[in-house]
Amino acid sequence: MCSSDLAAVQSQGLGIYACDEFDVFQGGVAQKAEWQSISNTDIFIQVWDQVFKAGKFWHHDWTVKVDVDCVFFPERLKQHLIAAKPPADTAMYFKNIDFKFGFMGSLEVLSKKAVDVFLAGKASCDKHIGSEGGEDLFTMQCLDALGVGHMTDSTLLDDKYTHGEGWHLFDVDPCKDASHVAYHPDRKSVV
């Protein structure tokens, strides 16, 4: 997304700009990986360093990481969190989709304590887990290894990866289903 598109979204108070507080972090250029997605773990480890330096996560119960190409509705997330009744003051994250390992990185929802644990342990995870599986797999495996619990809400994310054959990038019909918090296109169509 170019900066003028981002400015238009911000001026209308949409997506992350409808959150209680937000930040936009600059990543880097990711390489295409052998598993037909992108190898972006190292980039996101650096972005999480920026999150730590900004420190805004300390002021909120939840931190949400949203990819720039993901359509995100914060008010829907608030409703999902209310319905899920997660335990207060607990290090936890949400598995967000009924696909593969249940956690796709276009939308990551972590409690304040989970972010704290992740930031403290990500260097150890990088050393022991490695960064070959993509940012979302790394984040999930790291959180699990560090003892962070999870809840599952497989309606948080609608990702085109789950739609199978026969859809196209400009098909917005899945977006009409207001039960999801976020919608993400299949990267094969945009990369």
Short mmCIF file of N, CA and C in Angstrom, two decimals, residues 4-159:
data_model
loop_
_atom_site.label_atom_id
_atom_site.label_comp_id
_atom_site.label_asym_id
_atom_site.label_seq_id
_atom_site.Cartn_x
_atom_site.Cartn_y
_atom_site.Cartn_z
N SER A 4 0.02 7.39 0.13
CA SER A 4 -1.21 8.16 -0.10
C SER A 4 -2.45 7.32 0.25
N ASP A 5 -2.40 6.00 -0.02
CA ASP A 5 -3.52 5.13 0.36
C ASP A 5 -3.63 5.06 1.88
N LEU A 6 -2.49 4.94 2.55
CA LEU A 6 -2.47 4.88 4.00
C LEU A 6 -3.01 6.18 4.60
N ALA A 7 -2.64 7.31 4.01
CA ALA A 7 -3.13 8.61 4.49
C ALA A 7 -4.65 8.71 4.32
N ALA A 8 -5.17 8.18 3.22
CA ALA A 8 -6.62 8.21 3.00
C ALA A 8 -7.35 7.38 4.04
N VAL A 9 -6.81 6.21 4.36
CA VAL A 9 -7.42 5.36 5.39
C VAL A 9 -7.36 6.06 6.74
N GLN A 10 -6.22 6.70 7.05
CA GLN A 10 -6.07 7.40 8.31
C GLN A 10 -7.05 8.57 8.41
N SER A 11 -7.18 9.34 7.34
CA SER A 11 -8.05 10.52 7.37
C SER A 11 -9.51 10.15 7.62
N GLN A 12 -9.89 8.92 7.26
CA GLN A 12 -11.26 8.47 7.46
C GLN A 12 -11.43 7.69 8.77
N GLY A 13 -10.32 7.50 9.51
CA GLY A 13 -10.40 6.79 10.79
C GLY A 13 -10.79 5.33 10.63
N LEU A 14 -10.26 4.68 9.60
CA LEU A 14 -10.59 3.28 9.33
C LEU A 14 -9.44 2.37 9.75
N GLY A 15 -9.72 1.06 9.82
CA GLY A 15 -8.67 0.09 10.13
C GLY A 15 -8.00 0.39 11.45
N ILE A 16 -6.68 0.29 11.47
CA ILE A 16 -5.95 0.51 12.73
C ILE A 16 -6.18 1.92 13.28
N TYR A 17 -6.55 2.85 12.41
CA TYR A 17 -6.77 4.23 12.84
C TYR A 17 -8.06 4.40 13.64
N ALA A 18 -8.85 3.35 13.74
CA ALA A 18 -10.04 3.36 14.59
C ALA A 18 -9.75 2.73 15.95
N CYS A 19 -8.52 2.31 16.17
CA CYS A 19 -8.12 1.72 17.46
C CYS A 19 -7.95 2.82 18.50
N ASP A 20 -7.89 2.43 19.76
CA ASP A 20 -7.67 3.39 20.83
C ASP A 20 -6.34 4.11 20.66
N GLU A 21 -5.36 3.41 20.13
CA GLU A 21 -4.05 3.98 19.84
C GLU A 21 -3.43 3.12 18.74
N PHE A 22 -2.56 3.69 17.95
CA PHE A 22 -1.98 2.93 16.84
C PHE A 22 -0.58 3.43 16.54
N ASP A 23 0.14 2.64 15.81
CA ASP A 23 1.45 2.99 15.26
C ASP A 23 1.60 2.27 13.94
N VAL A 24 2.34 2.86 13.04
CA VAL A 24 2.70 2.22 11.79
C VAL A 24 4.22 2.08 11.80
N PHE A 25 4.69 0.86 11.61
CA PHE A 25 6.12 0.60 11.64
C PHE A 25 6.61 0.20 10.27
N GLN A 26 7.78 0.66 9.94
CA GLN A 26 8.40 0.33 8.66
C GLN A 26 9.16 -0.98 8.80
N GLY A 27 8.88 -1.89 7.92
CA GLY A 27 9.57 -3.18 7.92
C GLY A 27 10.74 -3.15 6.97
N GLY A 28 10.69 -3.97 5.98
CA GLY A 28 11.74 -4.05 4.98
C GLY A 28 11.27 -4.92 3.83
N VAL A 29 12.16 -5.20 2.92
CA VAL A 29 11.84 -6.04 1.77
C VAL A 29 12.04 -7.50 2.16
N ALA A 30 11.01 -8.29 1.98
CA ALA A 30 11.08 -9.71 2.31
C ALA A 30 11.38 -10.51 1.05
N GLN A 31 12.06 -11.60 1.24
CA GLN A 31 12.39 -12.49 0.14
C GLN A 31 11.30 -13.55 -0.02
N LYS A 32 11.08 -13.99 -1.25
CA LYS A 32 10.15 -15.08 -1.50
C LYS A 32 10.76 -16.37 -0.96
N ALA A 33 9.96 -17.11 -0.25
CA ALA A 33 10.42 -18.35 0.38
C ALA A 33 10.04 -19.56 -0.47
N GLU A 34 10.67 -20.67 -0.16
CA GLU A 34 10.40 -21.89 -0.92
C GLU A 34 8.99 -22.42 -0.71
N TRP A 35 8.30 -21.99 0.38
CA TRP A 35 6.94 -22.47 0.65
C TRP A 35 5.89 -21.57 -0.01
N GLN A 36 6.28 -20.76 -1.00
CA GLN A 36 5.42 -19.93 -1.83
C GLN A 36 4.78 -18.76 -1.09
N SER A 37 5.36 -18.37 0.02
CA SER A 37 4.96 -17.14 0.68
C SER A 37 6.22 -16.30 0.77
N ILE A 38 6.35 -15.53 1.83
CA ILE A 38 7.56 -14.72 1.97
C ILE A 38 8.27 -15.04 3.28
N SER A 39 9.57 -14.89 3.26
CA SER A 39 10.40 -15.12 4.44
C SER A 39 10.56 -13.77 5.13
N ASN A 40 9.77 -13.56 6.18
CA ASN A 40 9.71 -12.24 6.79
C ASN A 40 9.97 -12.22 8.29
N THR A 41 10.41 -13.32 8.88
CA THR A 41 10.58 -13.38 10.32
C THR A 41 11.58 -12.35 10.81
N ASP A 42 12.74 -12.26 10.18
CA ASP A 42 13.75 -11.31 10.64
C ASP A 42 13.25 -9.87 10.59
N ILE A 43 12.47 -9.56 9.57
CA ILE A 43 11.90 -8.21 9.46
C ILE A 43 10.97 -7.93 10.63
N PHE A 44 10.12 -8.90 10.97
CA PHE A 44 9.17 -8.68 12.05
C PHE A 44 9.82 -8.69 13.42
N ILE A 45 10.91 -9.39 13.58
CA ILE A 45 11.65 -9.31 14.84
C ILE A 45 12.13 -7.87 15.04
N GLN A 46 12.59 -7.24 13.97
CA GLN A 46 13.02 -5.85 14.05
C GLN A 46 11.84 -4.91 14.29
N VAL A 47 10.69 -5.21 13.69
CA VAL A 47 9.51 -4.38 13.93
C VAL A 47 9.08 -4.48 15.40
N TRP A 48 9.14 -5.68 15.97
CA TRP A 48 8.79 -5.83 17.39
C TRP A 48 9.75 -5.03 18.28
N ASP A 49 11.00 -4.85 17.86
CA ASP A 49 11.92 -3.96 18.59
C ASP A 49 11.38 -2.53 18.57
N GLN A 50 10.81 -2.12 17.45
CA GLN A 50 10.22 -0.78 17.35
C GLN A 50 8.98 -0.67 18.25
N VAL A 51 8.20 -1.74 18.34
CA VAL A 51 7.03 -1.75 19.22
C VAL A 51 7.49 -1.54 20.66
N PHE A 52 8.55 -2.24 21.05
CA PHE A 52 9.09 -2.10 22.41
C PHE A 52 9.54 -0.67 22.67
N LYS A 53 10.29 -0.09 21.74
CA LYS A 53 10.78 1.28 21.91
C LYS A 53 9.64 2.29 22.01
N ALA A 54 8.59 2.09 21.23
CA ALA A 54 7.44 3.00 21.28
C ALA A 54 6.70 2.86 22.62
N GLY A 55 6.61 1.64 23.14
CA GLY A 55 6.04 1.40 24.46
C GLY A 55 4.54 1.58 24.60
N LYS A 56 3.83 1.82 23.53
CA LYS A 56 2.39 2.06 23.63
C LYS A 56 1.61 0.85 24.13
N PHE A 57 2.15 -0.34 23.87
CA PHE A 57 1.43 -1.56 24.27
C PHE A 57 1.20 -1.62 25.78
N TRP A 58 2.04 -0.95 26.55
CA TRP A 58 1.90 -0.98 28.02
C TRP A 58 0.61 -0.31 28.48
N HIS A 59 0.02 0.53 27.65
CA HIS A 59 -1.16 1.31 28.04
C HIS A 59 -2.48 0.64 27.66
N HIS A 60 -2.40 -0.57 27.10
CA HIS A 60 -3.63 -1.22 26.61
C HIS A 60 -3.61 -2.70 26.95
N ASP A 61 -4.79 -3.27 27.13
CA ASP A 61 -4.91 -4.69 27.46
C ASP A 61 -4.52 -5.58 26.30
N TRP A 62 -4.71 -5.12 25.06
CA TRP A 62 -4.47 -5.92 23.87
C TRP A 62 -3.64 -5.16 22.85
N THR A 63 -2.77 -5.88 22.18
CA THR A 63 -2.01 -5.36 21.05
C THR A 63 -2.40 -6.17 19.83
N VAL A 64 -2.66 -5.49 18.73
CA VAL A 64 -3.07 -6.15 17.51
C VAL A 64 -2.08 -5.78 16.42
N LYS A 65 -1.47 -6.78 15.82
CA LYS A 65 -0.59 -6.57 14.68
C LYS A 65 -1.41 -6.89 13.43
N VAL A 66 -1.48 -5.92 12.51
CA VAL A 66 -2.27 -6.06 11.30
C VAL A 66 -1.38 -5.78 10.10
N ASP A 67 -1.36 -6.69 9.14
CA ASP A 67 -0.61 -6.44 7.91
C ASP A 67 -1.24 -5.29 7.14
N VAL A 68 -0.42 -4.59 6.39
CA VAL A 68 -0.88 -3.41 5.66
C VAL A 68 -1.94 -3.77 4.61
N ASP A 69 -1.93 -4.99 4.10
CA ASP A 69 -2.90 -5.39 3.08
C ASP A 69 -4.11 -6.12 3.67
N CYS A 70 -4.31 -6.00 4.96
CA CYS A 70 -5.42 -6.65 5.66
C CYS A 70 -6.49 -5.61 5.98
N VAL A 71 -7.75 -5.92 5.69
CA VAL A 71 -8.86 -5.04 6.03
C VAL A 71 -9.30 -5.42 7.44
N PHE A 72 -9.24 -4.46 8.37
CA PHE A 72 -9.41 -4.73 9.79
C PHE A 72 -10.50 -3.84 10.38
N PHE A 73 -11.39 -4.45 11.20
CA PHE A 73 -12.48 -3.74 11.86
C PHE A 73 -12.31 -3.83 13.38
N PRO A 74 -11.70 -2.83 14.00
CA PRO A 74 -11.44 -2.87 15.44
C PRO A 74 -12.69 -3.06 16.30
N GLU A 75 -13.80 -2.45 15.94
CA GLU A 75 -15.02 -2.59 16.74
C GLU A 75 -15.48 -4.05 16.77
N ARG A 76 -15.32 -4.75 15.67
CA ARG A 76 -15.68 -6.17 15.65
C ARG A 76 -14.76 -6.96 16.58
N LEU A 77 -13.48 -6.60 16.59
CA LEU A 77 -12.55 -7.29 17.49
C LEU A 77 -12.98 -7.09 18.94
N LYS A 78 -13.35 -5.89 19.30
CA LYS A 78 -13.80 -5.63 20.67
C LYS A 78 -14.97 -6.55 21.02
N GLN A 79 -15.90 -6.73 20.10
CA GLN A 79 -17.05 -7.60 20.35
C GLN A 79 -16.62 -9.06 20.51
N HIS A 80 -15.68 -9.49 19.69
CA HIS A 80 -15.16 -10.86 19.81
C HIS A 80 -14.48 -11.07 21.15
N LEU A 81 -13.70 -10.08 21.59
CA LEU A 81 -13.01 -10.20 22.88
C LEU A 81 -14.01 -10.25 24.03
N ILE A 82 -15.04 -9.43 23.96
CA ILE A 82 -16.08 -9.45 25.00
C ILE A 82 -16.74 -10.82 25.04
N ALA A 83 -17.07 -11.37 23.88
CA ALA A 83 -17.74 -12.68 23.82
C ALA A 83 -16.82 -13.81 24.29
N ALA A 84 -15.52 -13.71 24.02
CA ALA A 84 -14.58 -14.77 24.39
C ALA A 84 -14.31 -14.80 25.89
N LYS A 85 -14.45 -13.69 26.56
CA LYS A 85 -14.19 -13.57 28.00
C LYS A 85 -12.81 -14.12 28.38
N PRO A 86 -11.74 -13.62 27.76
CA PRO A 86 -10.40 -14.11 28.12
C PRO A 86 -10.05 -13.71 29.55
N PRO A 87 -9.25 -14.52 30.22
CA PRO A 87 -8.87 -14.18 31.60
C PRO A 87 -8.05 -12.89 31.63
N ALA A 88 -8.34 -12.06 32.62
CA ALA A 88 -7.62 -10.78 32.76
C ALA A 88 -6.19 -11.02 33.22
N ASP A 89 -5.33 -10.10 32.85
CA ASP A 89 -3.93 -10.11 33.31
C ASP A 89 -3.23 -11.45 33.07
N THR A 90 -3.46 -12.02 31.90
CA THR A 90 -2.88 -13.32 31.54
C THR A 90 -2.12 -13.18 30.24
N ALA A 91 -0.97 -13.83 30.16
CA ALA A 91 -0.22 -13.86 28.90
C ALA A 91 -0.91 -14.84 27.96
N MET A 92 -1.55 -14.30 26.92
CA MET A 92 -2.26 -15.16 25.98
C MET A 92 -2.41 -14.47 24.62
N TYR A 93 -2.64 -15.32 23.62
CA TYR A 93 -2.90 -14.82 22.28
C TYR A 93 -4.07 -15.59 21.70
N PHE A 94 -4.58 -15.13 20.57
CA PHE A 94 -5.70 -15.80 19.92
C PHE A 94 -5.23 -16.51 18.66
N LYS A 95 -5.54 -17.80 18.56
CA LYS A 95 -5.46 -18.46 17.27
C LYS A 95 -6.65 -17.92 16.48
N ASN A 96 -6.45 -17.63 15.20
CA ASN A 96 -7.40 -16.77 14.52
C ASN A 96 -8.12 -17.34 13.31
N ILE A 97 -7.84 -18.60 12.95
CA ILE A 97 -8.41 -19.13 11.72
C ILE A 97 -8.41 -20.65 11.77
N ASP A 98 -9.34 -21.26 11.08
CA ASP A 98 -9.38 -22.73 10.99
C ASP A 98 -8.67 -23.13 9.70
N PHE A 99 -7.36 -23.02 9.70
CA PHE A 99 -6.53 -23.30 8.53
C PHE A 99 -5.13 -23.62 9.01
N LYS A 100 -4.55 -24.67 8.47
CA LYS A 100 -3.20 -25.12 8.82
C LYS A 100 -3.00 -25.13 10.32
N PHE A 101 -2.07 -24.32 10.82
CA PHE A 101 -1.76 -24.35 12.25
C PHE A 101 -2.61 -23.38 13.07
N GLY A 102 -3.61 -22.76 12.45
CA GLY A 102 -4.59 -21.97 13.18
C GLY A 102 -4.22 -20.53 13.49
N PHE A 103 -3.08 -20.08 12.99
CA PHE A 103 -2.62 -18.74 13.34
C PHE A 103 -1.95 -18.13 12.12
N MET A 104 -2.62 -17.16 11.52
CA MET A 104 -2.03 -16.49 10.35
C MET A 104 -1.67 -15.06 10.74
N GLY A 105 -0.51 -14.63 10.25
CA GLY A 105 0.08 -13.39 10.70
C GLY A 105 -0.53 -12.11 10.19
N SER A 106 -1.48 -12.17 9.31
CA SER A 106 -2.09 -10.92 8.84
C SER A 106 -2.87 -10.23 9.95
N LEU A 107 -3.28 -10.98 10.98
CA LEU A 107 -3.95 -10.43 12.15
C LEU A 107 -3.48 -11.20 13.37
N GLU A 108 -2.76 -10.54 14.26
CA GLU A 108 -2.28 -11.18 15.48
C GLU A 108 -2.80 -10.40 16.67
N VAL A 109 -3.45 -11.10 17.60
CA VAL A 109 -4.07 -10.48 18.77
C VAL A 109 -3.39 -11.06 20.01
N LEU A 110 -2.67 -10.20 20.73
CA LEU A 110 -1.90 -10.61 21.90
C LEU A 110 -2.24 -9.73 23.10
N SER A 111 -2.34 -10.36 24.26
CA SER A 111 -2.55 -9.57 25.48
C SER A 111 -1.27 -8.81 25.82
N LYS A 112 -1.41 -7.80 26.67
CA LYS A 112 -0.26 -7.00 27.08
C LYS A 112 0.84 -7.89 27.66
N LYS A 113 0.45 -8.84 28.52
CA LYS A 113 1.45 -9.73 29.13
C LYS A 113 2.08 -10.65 28.09
N ALA A 114 1.33 -11.06 27.08
CA ALA A 114 1.90 -11.89 26.02
C ALA A 114 2.94 -11.10 25.23
N VAL A 115 2.66 -9.84 24.93
CA VAL A 115 3.64 -9.00 24.23
C VAL A 115 4.89 -8.86 25.07
N ASP A 116 4.73 -8.64 26.37
CA ASP A 116 5.87 -8.50 27.27
C ASP A 116 6.73 -9.77 27.27
N VAL A 117 6.09 -10.93 27.38
CA VAL A 117 6.81 -12.21 27.37
C VAL A 117 7.50 -12.42 26.02
N PHE A 118 6.79 -12.13 24.94
CA PHE A 118 7.34 -12.31 23.60
C PHE A 118 8.56 -11.42 23.38
N LEU A 119 8.45 -10.15 23.76
CA LEU A 119 9.57 -9.23 23.56
C LEU A 119 10.78 -9.66 24.37
N ALA A 120 10.56 -10.17 25.58
CA ALA A 120 11.67 -10.61 26.42
C ALA A 120 12.31 -11.89 25.88
N GLY A 121 11.54 -12.73 25.20
CA GLY A 121 12.04 -14.04 24.79
C GLY A 121 12.30 -14.23 23.31
N LYS A 122 12.00 -13.24 22.48
CA LYS A 122 12.10 -13.43 21.02
C LYS A 122 13.52 -13.71 20.56
N ALA A 123 14.52 -13.14 21.21
CA ALA A 123 15.91 -13.42 20.81
C ALA A 123 16.26 -14.87 21.06
N SER A 124 15.81 -15.41 22.18
CA SER A 124 16.05 -16.82 22.48
C SER A 124 15.30 -17.70 21.48
N CYS A 125 14.08 -17.31 21.15
CA CYS A 125 13.31 -18.06 20.15
C CYS A 125 14.02 -18.04 18.80
N ASP A 126 14.53 -16.89 18.43
CA ASP A 126 15.24 -16.76 17.15
C ASP A 126 16.43 -17.71 17.13
N LYS A 127 17.12 -17.79 18.24
CA LYS A 127 18.30 -18.66 18.34
C LYS A 127 17.92 -20.14 18.28
N HIS A 128 16.84 -20.52 18.95
CA HIS A 128 16.49 -21.94 19.08
C HIS A 128 15.46 -22.42 18.05
N ILE A 129 14.50 -21.58 17.71
CA ILE A 129 13.47 -21.97 16.75
C ILE A 129 13.93 -21.68 15.32
N GLY A 130 14.59 -20.55 15.16
CA GLY A 130 15.03 -20.13 13.83
C GLY A 130 13.95 -19.36 13.12
N SER A 131 14.28 -18.84 11.95
CA SER A 131 13.36 -17.95 11.26
C SER A 131 13.01 -18.44 9.86
N GLU A 132 12.97 -19.73 9.68
CA GLU A 132 12.73 -20.28 8.34
C GLU A 132 11.27 -20.56 8.01
N GLY A 133 10.36 -20.40 8.95
CA GLY A 133 8.98 -20.80 8.69
C GLY A 133 8.01 -19.67 8.47
N GLY A 134 8.46 -18.46 8.35
CA GLY A 134 7.55 -17.33 8.22
C GLY A 134 7.25 -16.72 9.56
N GLU A 135 6.91 -15.46 9.55
CA GLU A 135 6.70 -14.68 10.78
C GLU A 135 5.59 -15.23 11.65
N ASP A 136 4.48 -15.64 11.06
CA ASP A 136 3.37 -16.11 11.88
C ASP A 136 3.70 -17.43 12.58
N LEU A 137 4.31 -18.36 11.88
CA LEU A 137 4.69 -19.63 12.51
C LEU A 137 5.72 -19.38 13.61
N PHE A 138 6.70 -18.52 13.34
CA PHE A 138 7.69 -18.18 14.36
C PHE A 138 7.02 -17.59 15.60
N THR A 139 6.13 -16.62 15.40
CA THR A 139 5.47 -15.96 16.53
C THR A 139 4.68 -16.97 17.35
N MET A 140 3.91 -17.81 16.70
CA MET A 140 3.12 -18.81 17.42
C MET A 140 4.01 -19.79 18.17
N GLN A 141 5.03 -20.32 17.50
CA GLN A 141 5.92 -21.27 18.15
C GLN A 141 6.68 -20.62 19.31
N CYS A 142 7.08 -19.37 19.14
CA CYS A 142 7.79 -18.67 20.19
C CYS A 142 6.86 -18.45 21.40
N LEU A 143 5.67 -17.95 21.16
CA LEU A 143 4.72 -17.76 22.25
C LEU A 143 4.45 -19.06 22.98
N ASP A 144 4.24 -20.15 22.23
CA ASP A 144 4.01 -21.45 22.85
C ASP A 144 5.22 -21.90 23.67
N ALA A 145 6.41 -21.74 23.11
CA ALA A 145 7.63 -22.17 23.81
C ALA A 145 7.86 -21.36 25.09
N LEU A 146 7.44 -20.12 25.07
CA LEU A 146 7.61 -19.25 26.23
C LEU A 146 6.50 -19.42 27.26
N GLY A 147 5.57 -20.34 27.01
CA GLY A 147 4.51 -20.64 27.97
C GLY A 147 3.30 -19.72 27.89
N VAL A 148 3.17 -18.98 26.81
CA VAL A 148 2.01 -18.11 26.63
C VAL A 148 0.84 -18.98 26.16
N GLY A 149 -0.28 -18.85 26.82
CA GLY A 149 -1.45 -19.64 26.45
C GLY A 149 -2.19 -19.02 25.27
N HIS A 150 -3.19 -19.74 24.79
CA HIS A 150 -3.99 -19.20 23.69
C HIS A 150 -5.45 -19.60 23.85
N MET A 151 -6.29 -18.82 23.21
CA MET A 151 -7.68 -19.16 23.00
C MET A 151 -7.86 -19.22 21.49
N THR A 152 -8.94 -19.81 21.05
CA THR A 152 -9.19 -19.92 19.62
C THR A 152 -10.50 -19.24 19.25
N ASP A 153 -10.41 -18.37 18.26
CA ASP A 153 -11.59 -17.78 17.65
C ASP A 153 -11.33 -17.81 16.15
N SER A 154 -11.76 -18.88 15.51
CA SER A 154 -11.45 -19.08 14.09
C SER A 154 -12.25 -18.17 13.17
N THR A 155 -13.08 -17.30 13.73
CA THR A 155 -13.80 -16.33 12.90
C THR A 155 -13.15 -14.95 12.97
N LEU A 156 -11.99 -14.84 13.59
CA LEU A 156 -11.32 -13.54 13.60
C LEU A 156 -10.87 -13.13 12.20
N LEU A 157 -10.37 -14.09 11.42
CA LEU A 157 -9.74 -13.78 10.15
C LEU A 157 -10.35 -14.60 9.02
N ASP A 158 -10.64 -13.92 7.94
CA ASP A 158 -11.01 -14.58 6.68
C ASP A 158 -9.86 -14.31 5.73
N ASP A 159 -9.14 -15.34 5.39
CA ASP A 159 -7.97 -15.21 4.53
C ASP A 159 -8.22 -15.96 3.23
#
